[in-house]
Amino acid sequence: TAGMMAAIVDIDVFLEAVPTVLADVVCYFKFFNFTINAVK
């Protein structure tokens, strides 16, 4: 996305965005794992 492209240019913004992105990834992973377990 445009936001990520801008973040790559601006290291400070990128570093501030990293924790948010990691939190999103963890949430998606938990949701994915929950879905897999529910299907079993």
PDB file of C-alpha atoms in Angstrom:
ATOM      1  CA  THR A   1       0.000   0.000   0.000  1.00  0.00           C
ATOM      2  CA  ALA A   2       0.992   3.647  -0.277  1.00  0.00           C
ATOM      3  CA  GLY A   3       1.375   3.817   3.507  1.00  0.00           C
ATOM      4  CA  MET A   4       3.949   1.032   3.551  1.00  0.00           C
ATOM      5  CA  MET A   5       5.867   2.621   0.660  1.00  0.00           C
ATOM      6  CA  ALA A   6       6.048   5.896   2.599  1.00  0.00           C
ATOM      7  CA  ALA A   7       7.096   3.996   5.727  1.00  0.00           C
ATOM      8  CA  ILE A   8       9.974   2.363   3.853  1.00  0.00           C
ATOM      9  CA  VAL A   9      11.263   5.831   2.968  1.00  0.00           C
ATOM     10  CA  ASP A  10      10.782   7.209   6.497  1.00  0.00           C
ATOM     11  CA  ILE A  11      12.584   4.927   8.969  1.00  0.00           C
ATOM     12  CA  ASP A  12      11.053   6.634  12.016  1.00  0.00           C
ATOM     13  CA  VAL A  13       7.519   6.057  10.729  1.00  0.00           C
ATOM     14  CA  PHE A  14       8.434   2.488   9.783  1.00  0.00           C
ATOM     15  CA  LEU A  15       9.733   1.738  13.299  1.00  0.00           C
ATOM     16  CA  GLU A  16       6.575   3.194  14.830  1.00  0.00           C
ATOM     17  CA  ALA A  17       4.408   1.060  12.521  1.00  0.00           C
ATOM     18  CA  VAL A  18       6.225  -2.227  13.229  1.00  0.00           C
ATOM     19  CA  PRO A  19       4.513  -2.995  16.590  1.00  0.00           C
ATOM     20  CA  THR A  20       1.086  -2.337  15.039  1.00  0.00           C
ATOM     21  CA  VAL A  21       1.835  -4.606  12.093  1.00  0.00           C
ATOM     22  CA  LEU A  22       3.141  -7.338  14.394  1.00  0.00           C
ATOM     23  CA  ALA A  23      -0.005  -7.089  16.535  1.00  0.00           C
ATOM     24  CA  ASP A  24      -2.150  -7.440  13.400  1.00  0.00           C
ATOM     25  CA  VAL A  25      -0.154 -10.489  12.281  1.00  0.00           C
ATOM     26  CA  VAL A  26      -0.565 -12.117  15.703  1.00  0.00           C
ATOM     27  CA  CYS A  27      -4.323 -11.454  15.654  1.00  0.00           C
ATOM     28  CA  TYR A  28      -4.657 -12.895  12.150  1.00  0.00           C
ATOM     29  CA  PHE A  29      -2.590 -15.939  13.139  1.00  0.00           C
ATOM     30  CA  LYS A  30      -4.732 -16.567  16.241  1.00  0.00           C
ATOM     31  CA  PHE A  31      -7.914 -16.209  14.174  1.00  0.00           C
ATOM     32  CA  PHE A  32      -6.514 -18.559  11.510  1.00  0.00           C
ATOM     33  CA  ASN A  33      -5.488 -21.103  14.154  1.00  0.00           C
ATOM     34  CA  PHE A  34      -8.919 -20.879  15.825  1.00  0.00           C
ATOM     35  CA  THR A  35     -10.603 -21.448  12.452  1.00  0.00           C
ATOM     36  CA  ILE A  36      -8.460 -24.516  11.734  1.00  0.00           C
ATOM     37  CA  ASN A  37      -9.237 -25.970  15.165  1.00  0.00           C
ATOM     38  CA  ALA A  38     -12.962 -25.305  14.737  1.00  0.00           C
ATOM     39  CA  VAL A  39     -13.015 -27.156  11.403  1.00  0.00           C
ATOM     40  CA  LYS A  40     -11.438 -30.297  12.871  1.00  0.00           C
TER      41      LYS A  40
END
